[in-house]
Amino acid sequence: MVKLDPFANATQQVNDACDVLGIKDKGLREYLATPNKVLRVKIPVRMDNGQIRIFTGFRSQHNNDRGPYKGGIRYFNPEGGVEYMEREVMALSSWMTWKCAIVDIPLGGGKGGVYVNPKTEKLSDGELERITRGFAFKISEIIGPGKDIPAPDVYTTGREMTQIMDTYNKLHGNISTPGVITGKPLSMGGSLARNVATGLGVAYCVREAAKALKLNLKGAKIVLQGFGNASTFAGEYLEKMGSKIIGVSDSKGSISIPSGAKISKLIEFKTKTGSVVGFPGSKKISTEELLTTKCDVLVPAALENQINAKIAQNLKCKIIAEAANGPTLPEADPIIFKKKILVIPDILANSGGVCISYLEWVQNNMGYYWTFDEVANKMEGNITKGFKDAYALANKHKIDMRRATMALAVGRVVEAFNQKGIWP
Ligand code: NAD
């Protein structure tokens, strides 16, 4: 077994939530922690040089008590190898169960992937398509619009989603089933608002957190770590709510802009120069200085494990909105709680993506498509309710938002499980 075990972390979080909810039944705890099914498949592919290469793929179906499994498919090669990837996919499928439950969408948790890195391997389009269709063929029996609905994840895009849908449809007698997968291009039945979903969801969460703290977002100071899809749209929508960006970073470094910078100007500068570093009127600072800048809202939107105990001690923000997955180390949580900083945990803060995925599936199933505003408004409803429910639970039990969010989600799944019972 690999040393660092993401699935053990996911299991620990389920057990913590059970503690909050007073669930003592060991069997129920195990039921909630472990995936219902983990499929591991062999994908033989004829490469461009004529040789056969075997790839390994996974699909973990964690829980479907509230609805069909839902979760991404990643093409990646984590350092721990194939065995580590299996544990990672299992953990990620567990987090999807909780993410869907928090925002109260009728879906469960799944995750999958193929152990391959298309970026470093420079695979041809033909090789990638054969891997994708080979994987889709192997998992086609366990996916479907009422069973398990995959989506894009690390290094997969709308192109791979279209190929999976097409393979599934042809294997099922050429039916048209766009709802078998989400994250499709618009021309293939994708949804409007997908590109802004995560950032917009972060902004909705921040707005609710600010209301809870009676913090006026007009003139509020925002720091963004990372300057990609999630952070630029989060920044743009927070800007529309009256806030200003006073610190930002990307892989080349961090900058402080005390007088504030417009997102559109930062994007323009980055497009021209390749980085936000050097933005006129800014000062280059370290990552630690960026994260500990005095501000109202800190949005970590780059990598995991950024906020450790030392950084937590020095934080000077009022709200942390975790756009990135896992940006805060467990050692930092009690320190942040003590400092009365309101954390919007990743599974709630970045749930905009899965909300829009759900709405894409709904549109596909009814064959009728909504406008951008209709989709965004529906997502707003799910996310604000998720925040309010978690915040109420945190206050009721006097616990931090991370534990409250998990407890809320686990409680919802237990409720569904209890309705159905065990059969066969
Ligand atoms: P992205 O690739 O568009 O952007 C990532 C940004 O992080 C880039 O600007 C990159 O330069 C920056 N970065 C990389 N290394 C850095 C470093 N050491 N310091 C500072 N910045 C660094 O990715 P994204 O889609 O915006 O995703 C960001 C995070 O949000 C990830 O953790 C991802 O899992 C999470 N997330 C994204 C979505 C989504 O729909 N985009 C959904 C859920 C979660």
Tab-separated table of C-alpha atoms and ligand atoms in Angstrom:
chain	number	residue	atom	x	y	z
A	1	MET	CA	0.000	0.000	0.000
A	2	VAL	CA	1.243	3.465	-0.849
A	3	LYS	CA	2.138	5.672	2.112
A	4	LEU	CA	-0.127	8.644	1.506
A	5	ASP	CA	-3.607	7.222	1.116
A	6	PRO	CA	-6.272	9.671	-0.104
A	7	PHE	CA	-8.990	7.077	0.466
A	8	ALA	CA	-7.993	6.817	4.130
A	9	ASN	CA	-8.455	10.620	4.348
A	10	ALA	CA	-11.881	10.393	2.756
A	11	THR	CA	-12.840	7.612	5.186
A	12	GLN	CA	-11.621	9.682	8.132
A	13	GLN	CA	-13.826	12.574	7.025
A	14	VAL	CA	-16.872	10.307	6.831
A	15	ASN	CA	-16.156	9.011	10.340
A	16	ASP	CA	-15.759	12.593	11.644
A	17	ALA	CA	-19.138	13.493	10.131
A	18	CYS	CA	-20.673	10.382	11.731
A	19	ASP	CA	-19.285	11.566	15.092
A	20	VAL	CA	-21.031	14.932	14.646
A	21	LEU	CA	-24.281	13.176	13.697
A	22	GLY	CA	-24.018	10.656	16.538
A	23	ILE	CA	-23.908	7.681	14.148
A	24	LYS	CA	-22.300	4.858	16.103
A	25	ASP	CA	-23.254	1.857	13.937
A	26	LYS	CA	-19.938	0.546	12.552
A	27	GLY	CA	-21.670	-1.171	9.640
A	28	LEU	CA	-23.376	2.043	8.574
A	29	ARG	CA	-20.082	3.930	8.828
A	30	GLU	CA	-18.401	1.358	6.606
A	31	TYR	CA	-21.319	1.470	4.178
A	32	LEU	CA	-20.976	5.252	3.900
A	33	ALA	CA	-17.199	5.234	3.498
A	34	THR	CA	-16.668	2.489	0.920
A	35	PRO	CA	-17.567	2.627	-2.777
A	36	ASN	CA	-20.419	0.399	-3.975
A	37	LYS	CA	-18.304	-0.744	-6.898
A	38	VAL	CA	-14.781	-0.181	-8.237
A	39	LEU	CA	-14.225	-1.362	-11.785
A	40	ARG	CA	-10.648	-1.727	-13.031
A	41	VAL	CA	-10.243	-2.305	-16.743
A	42	LYS	CA	-7.527	-3.196	-19.204
A	43	ILE	CA	-7.527	-1.078	-22.376
A	44	PRO	CA	-5.462	-2.494	-25.244
A	45	VAL	CA	-4.585	0.196	-27.789
A	46	ARG	CA	-2.770	-0.002	-31.125
A	47	MET	CA	-0.326	2.918	-31.025
A	48	ASP	CA	0.728	4.908	-34.100
A	49	ASN	CA	3.996	2.951	-34.311
A	50	GLY	CA	2.010	-0.273	-34.766
A	51	GLN	CA	2.724	-1.654	-31.296
A	52	ILE	CA	0.070	-2.641	-28.772
A	53	ARG	CA	0.075	-0.845	-25.451
A	54	ILE	CA	-2.062	-1.740	-22.434
A	55	PHE	CA	-3.577	1.105	-20.400
A	56	THR	CA	-5.350	0.731	-17.059
A	57	GLY	CA	-8.631	2.510	-16.397
A	58	PHE	CA	-10.928	2.833	-13.395
A	59	ARG	CA	-14.469	3.761	-12.530
A	60	SER	CA	-15.362	4.015	-8.865
A	61	GLN	CA	-19.072	4.205	-8.053
A	62	HIS	CA	-19.230	5.355	-4.481
A	63	ASN	CA	-22.870	5.900	-3.569
A	64	ASN	CA	-26.154	6.191	-5.501
A	65	ASP	CA	-28.697	6.402	-2.684
A	66	ARG	CA	-29.715	9.903	-3.797
A	67	GLY	CA	-29.437	9.356	-7.574
A	68	PRO	CA	-27.142	8.128	-10.368
A	69	TYR	CA	-23.386	8.271	-9.804
A	70	LYS	CA	-21.777	11.483	-11.044
A	71	GLY	CA	-18.144	12.468	-11.405
A	72	GLY	CA	-15.238	13.176	-13.685
A	73	ILE	CA	-12.886	11.089	-15.760
A	74	ARG	CA	-9.228	12.098	-15.539
A	75	TYR	CA	-6.258	11.144	-17.663
A	76	PHE	CA	-3.412	11.287	-15.219
A	77	ASN	CA	-0.397	9.423	-13.879
A	78	PRO	CA	0.012	10.264	-10.170
A	79	GLU	CA	3.439	9.632	-8.666
A	80	GLY	CA	2.242	6.663	-6.608
A	81	GLY	CA	1.459	4.699	-9.784
A	82	VAL	CA	-1.602	2.663	-10.784
A	83	GLU	CA	-2.352	1.404	-7.252
A	84	TYR	CA	-2.289	4.950	-5.886
A	85	MET	CA	-4.563	6.122	-8.687
A	86	GLU	CA	-7.140	3.504	-7.736
A	87	ARG	CA	-7.197	4.797	-4.134
A	88	GLU	CA	-7.330	8.385	-5.371
A	89	VAL	CA	-10.260	7.679	-7.676
A	90	MET	CA	-12.074	5.934	-4.790
A	91	ALA	CA	-11.513	8.969	-2.553
A	92	LEU	CA	-12.596	11.392	-5.246
A	93	SER	CA	-15.780	9.376	-5.851
A	94	SER	CA	-16.557	9.642	-2.141
A	95	TRP	CA	-16.090	13.436	-2.222
A	96	MET	CA	-18.462	13.605	-5.208
A	97	THR	CA	-21.175	11.903	-3.162
A	98	TRP	CA	-20.872	14.565	-0.494
A	99	LYS	CA	-20.530	17.437	-2.957
A	100	CYS	CA	-23.807	16.487	-4.691
A	101	ALA	CA	-25.570	16.028	-1.356
A	102	ILE	CA	-24.493	19.447	-0.001
A	103	VAL	CA	-26.027	21.328	-2.903
A	104	ASP	CA	-28.976	18.934	-2.789
A	105	ILE	CA	-28.860	17.697	-6.368
A	106	PRO	CA	-30.330	14.213	-6.906
A	107	LEU	CA	-27.054	12.526	-7.852
A	108	GLY	CA	-24.508	10.305	-6.173
A	109	GLY	CA	-20.735	10.093	-6.364
A	110	GLY	CA	-18.464	8.558	-8.962
A	111	LYS	CA	-15.005	9.134	-10.404
A	112	GLY	CA	-12.834	7.463	-12.982
A	113	GLY	CA	-9.797	7.747	-15.106
A	114	VAL	CA	-7.077	6.231	-17.177
A	115	TYR	CA	-3.485	6.011	-15.974
A	116	VAL	CA	-1.901	8.121	-18.704
A	117	ASN	CA	-0.590	11.668	-18.988
A	118	PRO	CA	-1.483	13.057	-22.422
A	119	LYS	CA	0.499	16.255	-21.729
A	120	THR	CA	3.884	14.700	-20.999
A	121	GLU	CA	3.476	11.766	-23.393
A	122	LYS	CA	2.448	13.906	-26.360
A	123	LEU	CA	-0.014	11.304	-27.659
A	124	SER	CA	-1.487	11.860	-31.110
A	125	ASP	CA	-5.194	12.695	-31.486
A	126	GLY	CA	-5.749	9.220	-32.945
A	127	GLU	CA	-4.040	7.467	-30.002
A	128	LEU	CA	-6.019	9.527	-27.511
A	129	GLU	CA	-9.287	8.754	-29.279
A	130	ARG	CA	-8.514	5.005	-29.258
A	131	ILE	CA	-7.762	5.173	-25.505
A	132	THR	CA	-10.989	7.102	-24.892
A	133	ARG	CA	-13.206	4.835	-26.961
A	134	GLY	CA	-11.509	1.739	-25.530
A	135	PHE	CA	-12.178	2.993	-22.009
A	136	ALA	CA	-15.776	3.967	-22.906
A	137	PHE	CA	-16.352	0.472	-24.318
A	138	LYS	CA	-15.071	-1.149	-21.116
A	139	ILE	CA	-17.228	0.980	-18.806
A	140	SER	CA	-20.265	1.215	-21.086
A	141	GLU	CA	-22.198	-1.433	-19.156
A	142	ILE	CA	-22.049	0.464	-15.903
A	143	ILE	CA	-22.679	4.002	-17.167
A	144	GLY	CA	-25.884	5.528	-18.541
A	145	PRO	CA	-28.131	8.541	-17.933
A	146	GLY	CA	-29.960	6.746	-15.117
A	147	LYS	CA	-26.899	4.890	-13.807
A	148	ASP	CA	-23.643	6.813	-13.863
A	149	ILE	CA	-22.923	10.088	-15.655
A	150	PRO	CA	-19.212	10.915	-16.134
A	151	ALA	CA	-17.804	14.396	-16.851
A	152	PRO	CA	-14.449	16.004	-17.716
A	153	ASP	CA	-11.666	16.214	-15.153
A	154	VAL	CA	-7.872	16.577	-15.230
A	155	TYR	CA	-6.645	16.545	-18.871
A	156	THR	CA	-9.978	15.538	-20.396
A	157	THR	CA	-12.212	17.938	-22.317
A	158	GLY	CA	-15.462	18.200	-24.257
A	159	ARG	CA	-13.777	16.258	-27.054
A	160	GLU	CA	-13.287	13.151	-24.903
A	161	MET	CA	-16.836	13.529	-23.527
A	162	THR	CA	-18.234	13.557	-27.066
A	163	GLN	CA	-16.242	10.425	-27.966
A	164	ILE	CA	-17.499	8.606	-24.855
A	165	MET	CA	-21.101	9.614	-25.654
A	166	ASP	CA	-20.738	8.514	-29.271
A	167	THR	CA	-19.221	5.150	-28.270
A	168	TYR	CA	-22.001	4.558	-25.728
A	169	ASN	CA	-24.726	5.526	-28.219
A	170	LYS	CA	-23.376	3.276	-30.966
A	171	LEU	CA	-23.011	0.361	-28.559
A	172	HIS	CA	-26.667	0.811	-27.619
A	173	GLY	CA	-28.151	0.538	-31.108
A	174	ASN	CA	-27.344	4.074	-32.229
A	175	ILE	CA	-29.684	5.738	-29.769
A	176	SER	CA	-29.232	9.418	-28.930
A	177	THR	CA	-28.383	9.683	-25.235
A	178	PRO	CA	-26.646	13.007	-24.572
A	179	GLY	CA	-27.423	12.611	-20.852
A	180	VAL	CA	-24.910	9.748	-20.532
A	181	ILE	CA	-22.170	12.316	-19.974
A	182	THR	CA	-21.814	16.030	-19.191
A	183	GLY	CA	-19.242	18.698	-19.981
A	184	LYS	CA	-20.026	18.307	-23.681
A	185	PRO	CA	-19.516	21.112	-26.188
A	186	LEU	CA	-22.660	23.238	-26.749
A	187	SER	CA	-23.164	21.692	-30.197
A	188	MET	CA	-23.316	18.228	-28.582
A	189	GLY	CA	-25.896	19.137	-25.915
A	190	GLY	CA	-23.663	20.964	-23.455
A	191	SER	CA	-25.036	23.663	-21.167
A	192	LEU	CA	-24.581	27.399	-21.184
A	193	ALA	CA	-22.690	28.788	-18.158
A	194	ARG	CA	-20.430	25.709	-17.909
A	195	ASN	CA	-17.231	27.747	-18.436
A	196	VAL	CA	-18.031	30.203	-15.635
A	197	ALA	CA	-19.709	27.658	-13.314
A	198	THR	CA	-17.007	27.118	-10.704
A	199	GLY	CA	-16.007	30.779	-10.404
A	200	LEU	CA	-19.610	31.947	-10.295
A	201	GLY	CA	-20.387	29.357	-7.608
A	202	VAL	CA	-17.430	30.615	-5.550
A	203	ALA	CA	-18.775	34.166	-5.838
A	204	TYR	CA	-22.272	33.097	-4.709
A	205	CYS	CA	-20.727	31.359	-1.679
A	206	VAL	CA	-18.643	34.436	-0.802
A	207	ARG	CA	-21.740	36.629	-1.083
A	208	GLU	CA	-23.620	34.380	1.380
A	209	ALA	CA	-20.636	34.204	3.753
A	210	ALA	CA	-20.327	38.007	3.662
A	211	LYS	CA	-24.038	38.322	4.521
A	212	ALA	CA	-23.559	35.923	7.436
A	213	LEU	CA	-20.635	38.006	8.754
A	214	LYS	CA	-22.384	41.311	7.938
A	215	LEU	CA	-19.444	42.189	5.732
A	216	ASN	CA	-20.115	44.631	2.914
A	217	LEU	CA	-18.689	43.310	-0.348
A	218	LYS	CA	-18.657	46.847	-1.778
A	219	GLY	CA	-14.988	47.775	-1.562
A	220	ALA	CA	-14.071	44.403	0.026
A	221	LYS	CA	-10.475	43.354	-0.654
A	222	ILE	CA	-9.931	40.046	-2.457
A	223	VAL	CA	-6.786	37.947	-2.868
A	224	LEU	CA	-6.740	35.220	-5.525
A	225	GLN	CA	-4.164	32.446	-5.527
A	226	GLY	CA	-3.979	31.172	-9.102
A	227	PHE	CA	-5.219	32.909	-12.219
A	228	GLY	CA	-6.982	30.210	-14.256
A	229	ASN	CA	-10.575	29.219	-14.929
A	230	ALA	CA	-11.870	29.107	-11.345
A	231	SER	CA	-10.097	32.224	-10.050
A	232	THR	CA	-10.618	34.580	-12.995
A	233	PHE	CA	-14.386	34.006	-13.049
A	234	ALA	CA	-14.598	34.113	-9.244
A	235	GLY	CA	-12.696	37.416	-9.397
A	236	GLU	CA	-14.859	38.765	-12.202
A	237	TYR	CA	-18.147	38.042	-10.387
A	238	LEU	CA	-16.812	39.330	-7.051
A	239	GLU	CA	-15.765	42.474	-8.880
A	240	LYS	CA	-19.347	42.809	-10.180
A	241	MET	CA	-20.462	42.607	-6.532
A	242	GLY	CA	-18.262	45.640	-5.784
A	243	SER	CA	-15.063	44.008	-4.483
A	244	LYS	CA	-11.535	44.753	-5.651
A	245	ILE	CA	-8.608	42.421	-6.329
A	246	ILE	CA	-5.533	43.429	-4.299
A	247	GLY	CA	-3.364	40.324	-4.715
A	248	VAL	CA	-3.034	37.563	-7.278
A	249	SER	CA	-0.626	34.838	-8.387
A	250	ASP	CA	0.099	32.264	-11.044
A	251	SER	CA	2.774	29.605	-11.541
A	252	LYS	CA	5.368	32.350	-12.214
A	253	GLY	CA	4.836	34.181	-8.901
A	254	SER	CA	2.645	36.388	-6.724
A	255	ILE	CA	1.930	40.111	-6.818
A	256	SER	CA	0.393	42.678	-4.514
A	257	ILE	CA	-1.638	45.545	-5.982
A	258	PRO	CA	-2.712	47.616	-2.933
A	259	SER	CA	-4.772	50.052	-5.027
A	260	GLY	CA	-6.617	47.187	-6.730
A	261	ALA	CA	-6.587	45.836	-10.284
A	262	LYS	CA	-9.386	45.052	-12.707
A	263	ILE	CA	-9.623	41.378	-13.707
A	264	SER	CA	-9.986	42.362	-17.371
A	265	LYS	CA	-6.692	44.316	-17.183
A	266	LEU	CA	-4.930	41.412	-15.445
A	267	ILE	CA	-6.185	38.989	-18.121
A	268	GLU	CA	-5.032	41.390	-20.857
A	269	PHE	CA	-1.570	41.666	-19.247
A	270	LYS	CA	-1.247	37.900	-18.703
A	271	THR	CA	-2.313	37.162	-22.285
A	272	LYS	CA	0.390	39.519	-23.536
A	273	THR	CA	3.245	38.540	-21.235
A	274	GLY	CA	2.384	35.015	-20.053
A	275	SER	CA	2.080	35.969	-16.372
A	276	VAL	CA	0.460	38.427	-13.965
A	277	VAL	CA	3.941	39.121	-12.552
A	278	GLY	CA	5.126	42.576	-13.630
A	279	PHE	CA	1.585	44.014	-13.814
A	280	PRO	CA	1.907	47.844	-13.790
A	281	GLY	CA	1.712	49.279	-10.263
A	282	SER	CA	2.207	45.868	-8.595
A	283	LYS	CA	4.925	44.572	-6.296
A	284	LYS	CA	6.284	41.008	-6.475
A	285	ILE	CA	5.765	39.113	-3.200
A	286	SER	CA	6.243	35.536	-1.947
A	287	THR	CA	3.471	32.912	-1.873
A	288	GLU	CA	3.389	33.177	1.912
A	289	GLU	CA	3.051	36.960	1.738
A	290	LEU	CA	0.203	36.590	-0.756
A	291	LEU	CA	-1.714	34.130	1.403
A	292	THR	CA	-1.222	36.212	4.552
A	293	THR	CA	-2.124	39.558	2.947
A	294	LYS	CA	-4.576	41.619	5.024
A	295	CYS	CA	-7.804	41.271	3.067
A	296	ASP	CA	-11.481	40.388	3.410
A	297	VAL	CA	-11.600	37.288	1.216
A	298	LEU	CA	-8.827	34.862	0.333
A	299	VAL	CA	-9.585	32.578	-2.624
A	300	PRO	CA	-7.032	29.748	-2.948
A	301	ALA	CA	-7.674	28.609	-6.523
A	302	ALA	CA	-4.474	26.910	-7.621
A	303	LEU	CA	-3.121	23.859	-5.822
A	304	GLU	CA	-3.719	21.610	-2.836
A	305	ASN	CA	-1.828	21.813	0.501
A	306	GLN	CA	-1.187	25.585	0.406
A	307	ILE	CA	-2.345	26.653	3.870
A	308	ASN	CA	-0.322	24.895	6.563
A	309	ALA	CA	-0.276	25.576	10.316
A	310	LYS	CA	2.354	28.329	10.000
A	311	ILE	CA	0.461	30.193	7.307
A	312	ALA	CA	-2.796	29.695	9.215
A	313	GLN	CA	-1.274	31.461	12.244
A	314	ASN	CA	-0.533	34.494	10.088
A	315	LEU	CA	-3.733	34.684	8.040
A	316	LYS	CA	-5.325	38.138	8.010
A	317	CYS	CA	-8.538	37.508	6.084
A	318	LYS	CA	-12.171	37.158	7.199
A	319	ILE	CA	-13.326	34.541	4.685
A	320	ILE	CA	-11.482	31.742	2.878
A	321	ALA	CA	-13.307	30.466	-0.203
A	322	GLU	CA	-11.645	27.217	-1.283
A	323	ALA	CA	-12.026	27.217	-5.056
A	324	ALA	CA	-9.158	24.701	-5.315
A	325	ASN	CA	-9.530	21.148	-4.078
A	326	GLY	CA	-7.802	20.550	-0.741
A	327	PRO	CA	-5.878	23.842	-0.386
A	328	THR	CA	-5.895	23.647	3.427
A	329	LEU	CA	-3.993	21.037	5.418
A	330	PRO	CA	-5.906	19.381	8.301
A	331	GLU	CA	-3.328	20.836	10.768
A	332	ALA	CA	-4.467	24.345	9.796
A	333	ASP	CA	-8.210	23.859	10.356
A	334	PRO	CA	-8.324	24.230	14.171
A	335	ILE	CA	-6.086	27.320	14.004
A	336	ILE	CA	-8.300	28.961	11.390
A	337	PHE	CA	-11.425	28.112	13.407
A	338	LYS	CA	-9.916	29.665	16.521
A	339	LYS	CA	-9.141	32.822	14.572
A	340	LYS	CA	-12.865	32.983	13.635
A	341	ILE	CA	-12.096	33.013	9.922
A	342	LEU	CA	-15.073	31.646	7.999
A	343	VAL	CA	-13.977	28.835	5.670
A	344	ILE	CA	-16.147	27.868	2.726
A	345	PRO	CA	-14.789	24.355	2.214
A	346	ASP	CA	-13.838	23.102	-1.248
A	347	ILE	CA	-16.705	20.651	-1.621
A	348	LEU	CA	-19.156	23.543	-1.235
A	349	ALA	CA	-17.135	26.444	-2.687
A	350	ASN	CA	-16.288	24.728	-5.971
A	351	SER	CA	-19.582	22.856	-6.398
A	352	GLY	CA	-20.704	25.214	-9.203
A	353	GLY	CA	-19.210	22.802	-11.739
A	354	VAL	CA	-21.242	19.821	-10.625
A	355	CYS	CA	-24.387	21.966	-10.299
A	356	ILE	CA	-24.131	22.946	-13.967
A	357	SER	CA	-23.308	19.343	-14.883
A	358	TYR	CA	-26.536	18.331	-13.184
A	359	LEU	CA	-28.440	21.041	-15.080
A	360	GLU	CA	-26.849	19.872	-18.360
A	361	TRP	CA	-28.103	16.341	-17.641
A	362	VAL	CA	-31.600	17.669	-16.837
A	363	GLN	CA	-31.687	19.636	-20.118
A	364	ASN	CA	-30.474	16.571	-22.051
A	365	ASN	CA	-33.098	14.352	-20.459
A	366	MET	CA	-35.974	16.706	-21.282
A	367	GLY	CA	-34.564	17.735	-24.679
A	368	TYR	CA	-35.167	21.409	-23.919
A	369	TYR	CA	-32.441	23.973	-23.313
A	370	TRP	CA	-32.289	26.960	-20.959
A	371	THR	CA	-30.711	30.388	-21.365
A	372	PHE	CA	-27.512	31.367	-19.544
A	373	ASP	CA	-29.481	33.292	-16.910
A	374	GLU	CA	-31.923	30.427	-16.321
A	375	VAL	CA	-29.042	28.010	-15.717
A	376	ALA	CA	-27.125	30.474	-13.505
A	377	ASN	CA	-30.249	31.266	-11.441
A	378	LYS	CA	-30.971	27.602	-10.805
A	379	MET	CA	-27.372	27.029	-9.723
A	380	GLU	CA	-27.556	30.069	-7.457
A	381	GLY	CA	-30.527	28.486	-5.674
A	382	ASN	CA	-28.689	25.220	-4.990
A	383	ILE	CA	-25.455	26.839	-3.856
A	384	THR	CA	-26.961	29.486	-1.583
A	385	LYS	CA	-29.160	26.893	0.089
A	386	GLY	CA	-26.128	24.613	0.528
A	387	PHE	CA	-24.205	27.423	2.207
A	388	LYS	CA	-27.100	28.430	4.479
A	389	ASP	CA	-27.802	24.829	5.548
A	390	ALA	CA	-24.113	24.176	6.329
A	391	TYR	CA	-23.725	27.491	8.170
A	392	ALA	CA	-26.789	26.744	10.316
A	393	LEU	CA	-25.401	23.286	11.181
A	394	ALA	CA	-21.988	24.772	12.033
A	395	ASN	CA	-23.633	27.215	14.448
A	396	LYS	CA	-25.897	24.539	15.917
A	397	HIS	CA	-23.014	22.189	16.741
A	398	LYS	CA	-20.409	24.968	17.239
A	399	ILE	CA	-18.105	23.306	14.723
A	400	ASP	CA	-16.139	24.601	11.763
A	401	MET	CA	-17.700	24.807	8.317
A	402	ARG	CA	-15.649	21.909	6.946
A	403	ARG	CA	-17.060	19.467	9.478
A	404	ALA	CA	-20.530	20.998	9.217
A	405	THR	CA	-20.574	20.664	5.440
A	406	MET	CA	-19.556	17.009	5.598
A	407	ALA	CA	-22.076	16.293	8.360
A	408	LEU	CA	-24.842	17.922	6.326
A	409	ALA	CA	-23.961	15.818	3.296
A	410	VAL	CA	-23.562	12.537	5.175
A	411	GLY	CA	-26.854	13.176	6.990
A	412	ARG	CA	-28.649	13.603	3.654
A	413	VAL	CA	-27.254	10.339	2.284
A	414	VAL	CA	-28.165	8.478	5.492
A	415	GLU	CA	-31.704	9.804	5.186
A	416	ALA	CA	-31.985	8.383	1.651
A	417	PHE	CA	-30.392	5.094	2.701
A	418	ASN	CA	-32.869	4.730	5.567
A	419	GLN	CA	-35.814	5.296	3.227
A	420	LYS	CA	-34.719	2.459	0.935
A	421	GLY	CA	-33.240	0.031	3.415
A	422	ILE	CA	-31.160	-2.935	2.308
A	423	TRP	CA	-32.257	-5.122	-0.581
A	424	PRO	CA	-31.428	-7.715	-1.848
B	1	NAD	P1	-6.443	26.283	-14.280
B	1	NAD	O1	-5.432	25.367	-14.848
B	1	NAD	O2	-7.352	27.001	-15.209
B	1	NAD	O3	-5.717	27.402	-13.377
B	1	NAD	C1	-4.782	27.083	-12.407
B	1	NAD	C2	-4.006	28.351	-12.084
B	1	NAD	O4	-3.121	28.076	-10.999
B	1	NAD	C3	-3.149	28.869	-13.233
B	1	NAD	O5	-3.288	30.262	-13.306
B	1	NAD	C4	-1.735	28.518	-12.814
B	1	NAD	O6	-0.785	29.437	-13.319
B	1	NAD	C5	-1.870	28.646	-11.309
B	1	NAD	N1	-0.780	28.002	-10.591
B	1	NAD	C6	-0.164	26.833	-10.866
B	1	NAD	N2	0.827	26.625	-9.968
B	1	NAD	C7	0.798	27.669	-9.107
B	1	NAD	C8	1.554	28.035	-7.982
B	1	NAD	N3	2.555	27.263	-7.535
B	1	NAD	N4	1.239	29.185	-7.348
B	1	NAD	C9	0.247	29.969	-7.779
B	1	NAD	N5	-0.507	29.676	-8.854
B	1	NAD	C10	-0.223	28.553	-9.504
B	1	NAD	O7	-7.249	25.427	-13.213
B	1	NAD	P2	-8.707	25.689	-12.626
B	1	NAD	O8	-9.670	24.935	-13.439
B	1	NAD	O9	-8.916	27.128	-12.390
B	1	NAD	O10	-8.579	24.885	-11.248
B	1	NAD	C11	-7.943	25.467	-10.122
B	1	NAD	C12	-8.314	24.667	-8.881
B	1	NAD	O11	-9.728	24.637	-8.763
B	1	NAD	C13	-7.877	23.195	-8.906
B	1	NAD	O12	-7.590	22.796	-7.593
B	1	NAD	C14	-9.110	22.476	-9.382
B	1	NAD	O13	-9.142	21.123	-8.959
B	1	NAD	C15	-10.179	23.288	-8.698
B	1	NAD	N6	-11.479	23.132	-9.347
B	1	NAD	C16	-11.713	23.647	-10.579
B	1	NAD	C17	-12.941	23.450	-11.171
B	1	NAD	C18	-13.245	24.003	-12.526
B	1	NAD	O14	-14.371	23.773	-13.009
B	1	NAD	N7	-12.372	24.760	-13.163
B	1	NAD	C19	-13.947	22.728	-10.500
B	1	NAD	C20	-13.679	22.232	-9.221
B	1	NAD	C21	-12.434	22.444	-8.667
